[in-house]
Tab-separated table of C-alpha atoms and ligand atoms in Angstrom:
chain	number	residue	atom	x	y	z
A	1	MET	CA	0.000	0.000	0.000
A	2	LYS	CA	1.296	3.438	-0.941
A	3	LYS	CA	2.197	5.510	2.115
A	4	TYR	CA	2.497	9.308	2.170
A	5	LYS	CA	4.508	11.014	4.876
A	6	ILE	CA	2.792	14.254	5.824
A	7	ALA	CA	4.257	16.920	8.111
A	8	ALA	CA	1.552	18.896	9.919
A	9	ILE	CA	2.369	22.293	11.397
A	10	ALA	CA	-0.789	23.621	13.040
A	11	GLY	CA	0.888	26.851	14.162
A	12	ASP	CA	-0.892	29.598	16.067
A	13	GLY	CA	-4.331	31.013	16.811
A	14	ILE	CA	-7.011	29.205	14.839
A	15	GLY	CA	-4.314	27.116	13.093
A	16	PRO	CA	-4.681	24.109	15.442
A	17	GLU	CA	-8.488	24.299	15.257
A	18	VAL	CA	-8.689	24.136	11.463
A	19	VAL	CA	-5.731	21.801	10.989
A	20	GLY	CA	-7.295	19.410	13.511
A	21	GLU	CA	-10.340	19.071	11.262
A	22	GLY	CA	-8.175	18.851	8.147
A	23	LEU	CA	-6.184	15.970	9.603
A	24	LYS	CA	-9.372	14.124	10.531
A	25	MET	CA	-10.468	14.513	6.934
A	26	MET	CA	-7.176	13.197	5.561
A	27	ARG	CA	-7.227	10.142	7.827
A	28	HIS	CA	-10.839	9.489	6.906
A	29	ILE	CA	-10.128	9.673	3.185
A	30	ALA	CA	-7.249	7.211	3.466
A	31	GLU	CA	-9.477	4.814	5.398
A	32	LEU	CA	-12.300	5.025	2.863
A	33	ASP	CA	-9.976	4.693	-0.104
A	34	GLY	CA	-8.001	1.745	1.213
A	35	THR	CA	-5.245	1.954	-1.422
A	36	PHE	CA	-2.991	4.436	0.379
A	37	SER	CA	-2.293	5.693	3.880
A	38	PHE	CA	-1.087	8.905	5.481
A	39	GLU	CA	1.658	8.784	8.048
A	40	ILE	CA	1.169	12.112	9.775
A	41	THR	CA	3.798	13.722	11.997
A	42	GLU	CA	2.709	16.807	13.908
A	43	PHE	CA	5.280	19.488	14.708
A	44	PRO	CA	4.576	21.912	17.577
A	45	TRP	CA	6.369	24.788	15.843
A	46	GLY	CA	5.126	28.354	15.899
A	47	CYS	CA	4.926	31.273	18.317
A	48	ASP	CA	4.474	29.206	21.517
A	49	TYR	CA	7.555	27.243	20.545
A	50	TYR	CA	9.351	30.553	19.905
A	51	LEU	CA	8.482	31.939	23.325
A	52	GLU	CA	9.835	28.744	24.910
A	53	THR	CA	12.946	28.227	22.797
A	54	GLY	CA	13.716	31.501	21.027
A	55	ARG	CA	13.162	29.847	17.629
A	56	MET	CA	10.093	29.314	15.468
A	57	MET	CA	11.384	25.871	14.471
A	58	PRO	CA	14.513	23.888	15.375
A	59	GLU	CA	17.736	24.704	13.578
A	60	ASP	CA	17.489	21.520	11.534
A	61	GLY	CA	13.734	21.989	10.926
A	62	ILE	CA	14.079	22.339	7.160
A	63	LYS	CA	16.201	19.195	6.983
A	64	THR	CA	13.557	17.360	9.006
A	65	LEU	CA	10.762	18.514	6.698
A	66	SER	CA	12.675	17.572	3.549
A	67	GLY	CA	11.927	13.900	4.191
A	68	PHE	CA	8.152	14.385	3.855
A	69	ASP	CA	5.913	14.049	0.808
A	70	ALA	CA	3.918	17.165	1.693
A	71	ILE	CA	3.506	19.777	4.405
A	72	PHE	CA	0.142	20.773	5.813
A	73	LEU	CA	0.132	24.141	7.592
A	74	GLY	CA	-2.470	26.071	9.599
A	75	ALA	CA	-1.446	29.647	10.311
A	76	VAL	CA	1.382	31.542	11.929
A	77	GLY	CA	1.320	34.721	14.002
A	78	ARG	CA	0.580	35.849	17.518
A	79	PRO	CA	0.087	39.444	18.648
A	80	ASP	CA	2.930	39.301	21.212
A	81	VAL	CA	5.552	38.046	18.731
A	82	PRO	CA	6.709	40.420	15.963
A	83	ASP	CA	5.123	39.258	12.688
A	84	HIS	CA	8.290	39.703	10.652
A	85	ILE	CA	10.039	37.236	12.963
A	86	SER	CA	7.284	34.636	13.175
A	87	LEU	CA	6.574	34.648	9.450
A	88	TRP	CA	10.126	34.911	8.186
A	89	ASP	CA	11.409	32.146	10.435
A	90	LEU	CA	8.692	29.627	9.669
A	91	LEU	CA	6.254	30.123	6.786
A	92	LEU	CA	8.489	32.134	4.464
A	93	ARG	CA	11.509	30.031	5.382
A	94	ILE	CA	9.696	26.890	4.251
A	95	ARG	CA	8.421	28.482	1.018
A	96	LYS	CA	11.928	29.669	0.144
A	97	SER	CA	13.981	26.703	1.336
A	98	PHE	CA	11.826	24.317	-0.673
A	99	ASP	CA	11.719	26.566	-3.724
A	100	GLN	CA	7.921	26.577	-3.656
A	101	TYR	CA	7.914	29.242	-6.303
A	102	VAL	CA	4.318	28.765	-7.394
A	103	ASN	CA	1.530	29.773	-5.042
A	104	LEU	CA	-1.704	28.449	-6.542
A	105	ARG	CA	-4.751	30.220	-5.177
A	106	PRO	CA	-8.194	29.494	-6.603
A	107	VAL	CA	-10.631	32.401	-6.454
A	108	LYS	CA	-13.856	30.651	-7.290
A	109	LEU	CA	-17.395	31.350	-6.190
A	110	LEU	CA	-18.437	27.847	-5.170
A	111	LYS	CA	-22.057	26.766	-5.333
A	112	GLY	CA	-23.803	28.184	-2.271
A	113	ALA	CA	-21.004	30.607	-1.334
A	114	PRO	CA	-22.120	34.174	-0.563
A	115	CYS	CA	-20.964	37.002	-2.824
A	116	PRO	CA	-21.075	40.691	-1.897
A	117	LEU	CA	-21.064	41.802	-5.548
A	118	LYS	CA	-24.269	42.783	-7.292
A	119	ASP	CA	-25.480	41.066	-10.467
A	120	VAL	CA	-22.739	38.483	-10.543
A	121	LYS	CA	-23.464	35.099	-12.052
A	122	ARG	CA	-21.834	32.229	-10.155
A	123	GLY	CA	-19.647	31.218	-13.067
A	124	ASP	CA	-18.323	34.770	-13.405
A	125	ILE	CA	-15.931	34.326	-10.482
A	126	ASP	CA	-13.705	31.459	-11.498
A	127	MET	CA	-10.047	32.424	-11.387
A	128	LEU	CA	-6.831	30.629	-10.642
A	129	PHE	CA	-4.070	32.862	-9.305
A	130	VAL	CA	-0.474	31.867	-9.930
A	131	ARG	CA	1.400	34.003	-7.443
A	132	GLU	CA	5.190	34.205	-7.681
A	133	ASN	CA	6.230	32.843	-4.299
A	134	SER	CA	10.000	32.945	-3.992
A	135	GLU	CA	11.339	36.433	-4.703
A	136	GLY	CA	9.996	39.802	-5.883
A	137	GLU	CA	8.958	42.138	-3.103
A	138	TYR	CA	9.434	39.255	-0.625
A	139	ALA	CA	13.116	38.727	-1.404
A	140	GLY	CA	14.061	39.917	2.063
A	141	SER	CA	16.809	42.091	0.652
A	142	GLY	CA	17.495	45.593	1.898
A	143	SER	CA	19.143	47.579	4.607
A	144	TRP	CA	18.396	49.723	7.625
A	145	LEU	CA	20.875	52.552	7.921
A	146	PHE	CA	21.462	54.987	10.788
A	147	LYS	CA	18.902	53.140	12.909
A	148	GLY	CA	17.248	55.426	15.430
A	149	LYS	CA	19.078	58.528	14.127
A	150	PRO	CA	17.380	61.518	12.490
A	151	ASN	CA	18.871	60.518	9.151
A	152	GLU	CA	17.510	56.977	9.392
A	153	VAL	CA	16.944	55.263	6.020
A	154	VAL	CA	15.412	51.916	5.126
A	155	ILE	CA	15.666	50.230	1.763
A	156	GLN	CA	13.547	47.219	0.774
A	157	ASP	CA	14.625	45.758	-2.545
A	158	GLY	CA	12.353	44.032	-5.000
A	159	VAL	CA	14.340	41.230	-6.572
A	160	PHE	CA	13.124	39.966	-9.940
A	161	SER	CA	15.464	37.481	-11.584
A	162	ARG	CA	15.088	36.315	-15.167
A	163	VAL	CA	14.934	32.701	-14.049
A	164	GLY	CA	12.427	33.549	-11.305
A	165	CYS	CA	10.071	35.447	-13.612
A	166	GLU	CA	10.366	33.059	-16.531
A	167	ARG	CA	9.606	29.931	-14.555
A	168	VAL	CA	6.454	31.224	-12.892
A	169	ILE	CA	5.131	32.896	-16.044
A	170	ARG	CA	5.798	29.754	-18.054
A	171	TYR	CA	4.011	27.677	-15.409
A	172	ALA	CA	0.972	29.939	-15.760
A	173	PHE	CA	1.042	29.687	-19.570
A	174	GLU	CA	1.147	25.890	-19.295
A	175	LEU	CA	-1.891	25.922	-16.985
A	176	ALA	CA	-3.794	28.257	-19.295
A	177	ARG	CA	-2.979	26.055	-22.281
A	178	LYS	CA	-3.955	22.876	-20.425
A	179	TYR	CA	-7.362	24.241	-19.407
A	180	GLY	CA	-7.938	26.272	-22.597
A	181	LYS	CA	-8.206	29.483	-20.533
A	182	LYS	CA	-7.154	33.069	-20.947
A	183	LEU	CA	-4.058	34.239	-19.055
A	184	THR	CA	-3.877	37.672	-17.425
A	185	SER	CA	-0.579	39.145	-16.248
A	186	ILE	CA	-0.832	41.771	-13.523
A	187	SER	CA	2.037	44.212	-12.997
A	188	LYS	CA	2.821	47.893	-12.572
A	189	GLY	CA	5.306	48.882	-15.231
A	190	ASN	CA	4.210	52.504	-15.313
A	191	ALA	CA	5.571	53.197	-11.827
A	192	LEU	CA	8.004	50.383	-11.040
A	193	ASN	CA	10.346	51.238	-13.844
A	194	TYR	CA	12.803	48.373	-13.375
A	195	SER	CA	11.092	45.365	-11.828
A	196	MET	CA	7.728	45.561	-13.515
A	197	VAL	CA	9.042	46.702	-16.894
A	198	PHE	CA	11.208	43.580	-16.745
A	199	TRP	CA	8.221	41.416	-15.715
A	200	ASP	CA	6.169	42.733	-18.638
A	201	GLN	CA	9.044	42.175	-21.040
A	202	ILE	CA	9.441	38.568	-19.955
A	203	PHE	CA	5.686	37.990	-20.149
A	204	ASN	CA	5.715	39.267	-23.741
A	205	GLU	CA	8.720	37.111	-24.641
A	206	ILE	CA	7.111	33.928	-23.314
A	207	LYS	CA	3.781	34.806	-24.925
A	208	GLU	CA	5.458	34.188	-28.289
A	209	GLU	CA	5.825	30.511	-27.337
A	210	TYR	CA	2.083	30.188	-26.674
A	211	PRO	CA	0.240	31.647	-29.668
A	212	ASP	CA	-2.774	29.471	-28.758
A	213	VAL	CA	-3.236	31.170	-25.353
A	214	GLN	CA	-5.302	34.343	-25.193
A	215	THR	CA	-3.634	36.931	-22.948
A	216	GLU	CA	-4.200	40.270	-21.323
A	217	SER	CA	-1.812	42.516	-19.355
A	218	LEU	CA	-3.237	44.783	-16.678
A	219	LEU	CA	-1.845	47.290	-14.220
A	220	VAL	CA	-2.503	46.216	-10.645
A	221	ASP	CA	-4.656	49.211	-9.746
A	222	ALA	CA	-6.977	48.677	-12.682
A	223	ALA	CA	-6.931	44.917	-12.107
A	224	SER	CA	-8.240	45.430	-8.546
A	225	MET	CA	-11.068	47.508	-9.921
A	226	PHE	CA	-11.899	44.940	-12.621
A	227	MET	CA	-11.888	42.074	-10.102
A	228	VAL	CA	-14.859	43.773	-8.493
A	229	ARG	CA	-16.546	45.266	-11.564
A	230	GLN	CA	-15.856	42.571	-14.160
A	231	PRO	CA	-14.639	39.431	-12.390
A	232	GLU	CA	-15.488	37.330	-15.453
A	233	ARG	CA	-12.540	39.007	-17.161
A	234	PHE	CA	-10.092	36.824	-15.185
A	235	GLN	CA	-9.344	33.138	-15.664
A	236	VAL	CA	-5.726	32.165	-15.050
A	237	VAL	CA	-3.798	35.079	-13.521
A	238	VAL	CA	-0.050	35.431	-13.001
A	239	THR	CA	1.447	38.120	-10.820
A	240	SER	CA	4.246	39.021	-8.426
A	241	ASN	CA	4.535	37.929	-4.808
A	242	LEU	CA	3.126	41.048	-3.108
A	243	PHE	CA	0.465	41.809	-5.704
A	244	GLY	CA	-0.630	38.164	-5.530
A	245	ASP	CA	-0.867	38.349	-1.750
A	246	ILE	CA	-3.078	41.415	-1.810
A	247	LEU	CA	-5.240	40.458	-4.784
A	248	THR	CA	-6.032	37.023	-3.369
A	249	ASP	CA	-7.417	38.554	-0.152
A	250	LEU	CA	-9.582	40.689	-2.434
A	251	GLY	CA	-10.413	37.465	-4.267
A	252	ALA	CA	-11.416	35.868	-0.953
A	253	ALA	CA	-13.680	38.815	-0.199
A	254	ILE	CA	-15.633	38.382	-3.440
A	255	SER	CA	-15.902	34.608	-3.193
A	256	GLY	CA	-17.149	33.868	0.306
A	257	GLY	CA	-14.542	35.339	2.636
A	258	MET	CA	-11.276	34.392	4.309
A	259	GLY	CA	-12.817	31.227	5.724
A	260	LEU	CA	-13.108	29.836	2.210
A	261	ALA	CA	-9.799	30.758	0.572
A	262	ALA	CA	-7.177	28.071	-0.006
A	263	GLY	CA	-3.654	27.950	-1.328
A	264	ALA	CA	-0.933	25.562	-2.365
A	265	ASN	CA	2.780	26.382	-2.313
A	266	ILE	CA	4.152	24.226	-5.072
A	267	ASN	CA	7.647	23.138	-6.010
A	268	PRO	CA	6.761	22.067	-9.557
A	269	GLU	CA	9.902	19.988	-10.028
A	270	ARG	CA	8.945	17.928	-6.943
A	271	LYS	CA	12.503	18.109	-5.738
A	272	TYR	CA	11.160	19.316	-2.387
A	273	PRO	CA	7.855	18.887	-0.562
A	274	SER	CA	5.038	21.272	-1.449
A	275	MET	CA	2.981	22.948	1.277
A	276	PHE	CA	-0.787	23.282	1.572
A	277	GLU	CA	-2.477	25.904	3.739
A	278	PRO	CA	-5.534	28.113	3.955
A	279	ILE	CA	-4.547	31.660	2.963
A	280	HIS	CA	-5.985	33.248	6.091
A	281	GLY	CA	-3.908	34.042	9.160
A	282	SER	CA	-4.107	32.980	12.775
A	283	ALA	CA	-7.194	35.193	13.364
A	284	PRO	CA	-6.390	36.087	16.990
A	285	ASP	CA	-9.800	37.790	17.255
A	286	ILE	CA	-11.636	34.454	17.100
A	287	ALA	CA	-8.933	32.003	18.227
A	288	GLY	CA	-9.796	29.396	20.855
A	289	LYS	CA	-13.549	29.783	20.404
A	290	ASN	CA	-14.122	26.814	18.106
A	291	ILE	CA	-15.814	29.064	15.529
A	292	ALA	CA	-13.107	29.278	12.851
A	293	ASN	CA	-14.300	28.194	9.440
A	294	PRO	CA	-12.479	24.978	8.428
A	295	LEU	CA	-13.701	25.031	4.795
A	296	ALA	CA	-10.609	26.846	3.482
A	297	THR	CA	-8.468	24.187	5.115
A	298	PHE	CA	-10.589	21.454	3.517
A	299	TRP	CA	-10.071	23.126	0.157
A	300	SER	CA	-6.308	23.008	0.712
A	301	VAL	CA	-6.619	19.313	1.564
A	302	SER	CA	-8.360	19.024	-1.809
A	303	GLN	CA	-5.374	20.733	-3.446
A	304	MET	CA	-3.072	18.294	-1.665
A	305	MET	CA	-5.066	15.323	-2.974
A	306	ASP	CA	-4.797	16.744	-6.514
A	307	HIS	CA	-1.059	17.209	-6.077
A	308	LEU	CA	-0.591	13.630	-4.869
A	309	GLY	CA	-2.474	12.381	-7.938
A	310	TYR	CA	-5.902	11.700	-6.387
A	311	GLU	CA	-7.978	14.219	-8.346
A	312	GLU	CA	-11.172	12.269	-7.696
A	313	TRP	CA	-10.752	12.845	-3.987
A	314	GLY	CA	-9.875	16.474	-4.627
A	315	LYS	CA	-13.134	16.877	-6.521
A	316	LEU	CA	-15.153	15.005	-3.901
A	317	ILE	CA	-13.952	17.412	-1.184
A	318	ILE	CA	-15.056	20.398	-3.290
A	319	ASP	CA	-18.462	18.707	-3.770
A	320	VAL	CA	-18.749	18.316	0.008
A	321	ILE	CA	-17.875	21.994	0.588
A	322	GLU	CA	-20.447	23.070	-2.009
A	323	GLU	CA	-23.132	20.928	-0.421
A	324	LEU	CA	-22.442	22.328	3.039
A	325	LEU	CA	-22.587	25.852	1.607
A	326	SER	CA	-25.799	25.210	-0.305
A	327	GLU	CA	-27.652	23.513	2.543
A	328	ARG	CA	-26.622	26.328	4.923
A	329	GLY	CA	-27.451	24.323	8.066
A	330	MET	CA	-23.879	23.584	9.095
A	331	LEU	CA	-21.837	26.773	8.662
A	332	THR	CA	-19.654	28.850	10.998
A	333	PRO	CA	-20.597	32.443	12.000
A	334	ASP	CA	-18.429	34.111	9.316
A	335	LEU	CA	-20.831	32.560	6.786
A	336	GLY	CA	-23.909	33.489	8.776
A	337	GLY	CA	-24.292	30.136	10.539
A	338	SER	CA	-24.045	29.080	14.167
A	339	ALA	CA	-22.115	25.806	13.882
A	340	THR	CA	-18.764	25.231	15.554
A	341	THR	CA	-15.546	24.302	13.760
A	342	THR	CA	-15.854	20.738	15.051
A	343	GLU	CA	-19.478	20.427	13.970
A	344	VAL	CA	-18.652	21.541	10.430
A	345	GLY	CA	-15.777	19.050	10.395
A	346	LYS	CA	-18.041	16.215	11.478
A	347	ALA	CA	-20.707	17.143	8.939
A	348	ALA	CA	-18.048	17.188	6.211
A	349	LEU	CA	-16.919	13.665	7.048
A	350	GLU	CA	-20.503	12.408	6.960
A	351	LYS	CA	-20.971	13.936	3.547
A	352	LEU	CA	-17.709	12.398	2.340
A	353	ASP	CA	-19.013	9.003	3.449
A	354	GLN	CA	-22.304	9.477	1.616
A	355	LYS	CA	-20.681	10.669	-1.570
A	356	PHE	CA	-18.028	7.972	-1.544
A	357	LEU	CA	-20.514	5.175	-0.901
A	358	SER	CA	-22.928	6.403	-3.558
A	359	LYS	CA	-20.095	6.305	-6.095
A	360	ARG	CA	-19.274	2.642	-5.529
B	401	NAD	P1	-6.378	36.922	9.373
B	401	NAD	O1	-6.561	36.217	8.091
B	401	NAD	O2	-5.842	36.113	10.500
B	401	NAD	O3	-7.777	37.553	9.833
B	401	NAD	C1	-8.480	38.534	9.087
B	401	NAD	C2	-9.973	38.471	9.441
B	401	NAD	O4	-10.547	37.295	8.850
B	401	NAD	C3	-10.226	38.352	10.936
B	401	NAD	O5	-11.381	39.086	11.264
B	401	NAD	C4	-10.462	36.869	11.149
B	401	NAD	O6	-11.314	36.578	12.251
B	401	NAD	C5	-11.124	36.452	9.839
B	401	NAD	N1	-10.802	35.053	9.521
B	401	NAD	C6	-9.642	34.572	9.056
B	401	NAD	N2	-9.703	33.249	8.907
B	401	NAD	C7	-10.933	32.873	9.276
B	401	NAD	C8	-11.580	31.596	9.343
B	401	NAD	N3	-10.999	30.452	8.992
B	401	NAD	N4	-12.856	31.579	9.802
B	401	NAD	C9	-13.503	32.707	10.159
B	401	NAD	N5	-12.919	33.936	10.104
B	401	NAD	C10	-11.648	34.013	9.677
B	401	NAD	O7	-5.427	38.176	9.090
B	401	NAD	P2	-4.754	39.237	10.091
B	401	NAD	O8	-5.691	39.551	11.208
B	401	NAD	O9	-4.249	40.296	9.240
B	401	NAD	O10	-3.494	38.467	10.686
B	401	NAD	C11	-3.468	37.792	11.948
B	401	NAD	C12	-2.108	37.131	12.120
B	401	NAD	O11	-1.935	36.091	11.160
B	401	NAD	C13	-0.916	38.068	11.923
B	401	NAD	O12	0.068	37.673	12.846
B	401	NAD	C14	-0.475	37.802	10.503
B	401	NAD	O13	0.865	38.089	10.268
B	401	NAD	C15	-0.727	36.316	10.414
B	401	NAD	N6	-0.968	35.788	9.058
B	401	NAD	C16	-0.496	34.527	8.839
B	401	NAD	C17	-0.766	33.897	7.637
B	401	NAD	C18	-0.275	32.516	7.427
B	401	NAD	O14	0.210	31.889	8.346
B	401	NAD	N7	-0.390	31.963	6.241
B	401	NAD	C19	-1.549	34.547	6.675
B	401	NAD	C20	-2.037	35.834	6.938
B	401	NAD	C21	-1.743	36.438	8.152
B	402	IPM	C1	-0.290	34.786	2.931
B	402	IPM	C2	0.202	35.608	4.091
B	402	IPM	C3	1.722	35.672	4.089
B	402	IPM	C4	2.175	36.286	2.771
B	402	IPM	C5	2.314	36.468	5.251
B	402	IPM	C6	1.765	35.997	6.557
B	402	IPM	C7	3.798	36.489	5.236
B	402	IPM	O1	-0.371	36.874	4.076
B	402	IPM	O2	0.087	33.616	2.828
B	402	IPM	O3	-1.087	35.307	2.146
B	402	IPM	O4	2.166	37.519	2.641
B	402	IPM	O5	2.526	35.536	1.889
B	403	MN	MN1	-1.936	37.105	2.591
C-alpha cells in the first residue's frame, strides 16, 4: 500500500483548530480509499515554541521537513511576537527553502457561497491565481541605515530574476494552455520602472511561445477595480509575490470570505515537498472559540489530494464543501451560521461518506 509522509504544522491562533479538522479529513479519506495511507507527523512549531525556545522551528527543521511528501500548515502569528520574525522564520523560510515558487490560489465562487457583488453570475468568479512565491517584493533584501538617528533610512529591494520570472510565467502559460483558458498578467510597469518593466518584457517574450493562449496585461490598480466590476474578465492570472498576496485577499472577499480561501505552495519539479495551507492568518480575534471556518483548510486538503495524484478525492472534497454551503445548516458564524468548527468538520466527514458510498 502506498504511504504518504505528511508533516503537519498547526501553528498559532485558529491554526490548530482548522488543521485538527483537516487531519481528521485526511485520515478518513485514506481509510475510505483503502489503497494508500497517510503517516502524519505533527510538529509543535510556531509562536508558543518561539516563546519557549527563542526559535520558530529547530535549527534543523528544514532538513527534518525535507523527508516528507507534503507539508500541511495552519497559520502563523501571535500578537505578542513580531510578525516579521514569526513569518520569516517559519512560513516564508519553508516556502523559500523548498523553492515553492508557485503559489496556486483558486478564487472561485463555489455553489452556495455568498458574494457581496451585485449582479454576478456564479460562473463569473472562477479564477486561478499563480502568485510568484519565492522572490519579488518578498526577497528579504534591503538595509536599515542609521537606525534610530534623524537621518535613518530603510531600503527594501524588489528582486526579480530572469529565471524567477520566466519559470512562474511559463508555469501559468502551461496551466492556461492545459485548461484552454485566458491568461492575465498583472504588474505595474508605469511606476516600477525596473522590476515591472522587466516582468512585462518577460511575459511578452514567453507569450510568443504560446500563440494558442489568449492573454491580457493589466496594471494592478486597474486589475483590482476589474476584479470587483468585471470578475469574469479573469481566468488564469499570473502576478508578483506582493500583488498576488493582496489580490487574493480581495479574491477571498468576493468569493465567500477568508474562511473559504485556499492555497498551495508548489515546487513544480517535486525536488522538495510542497505545502498546503488556507490563505488566512491565525485570526487572533476568534482564536480558541471553536468558531473558525475549516472550509478553506478542507479546500487546501483538496489541493493536496490533486497534487498527490488523487484528483477524484480532490473533486469530492469540493463537492462536500459546495453541499455544506448550499444547505446552509452547518456553517460557521463568518458565513452566517451558528455551527462550531468541530461540527462543520463532522458534517463534512458524513458527507464524504455518503458521496463515496454512492459512487461505488
Ligand atoms: P487573518 O486572516 O488572520 O484575519 C483577518 C480576518 O478574517 C479576521 O477578522 C479573522 O477573524 C477572519 N478570519 C480569518 N480566517 C478565518 C476563518 N478560517 N474563519 C472565520 N474567520 C476568519 O489576518 P490578520 O488579522 O491580518 O493576521 C493575523 C495574524 O496572522 C498576523 O500575525 C499575521 O501576520 C498572520 N498571518 C499569517 C498567515 C499565514 O500563516 N499563512 C496569513 C495571513 C496572516
Ligand atoms: C499569505 C500571508 C503571508 C504572505 C504572510 C503571513 C507572510 O499573508 O500567505 O497570504 O504575505 O505571503
Ligand atoms: Mn496574505
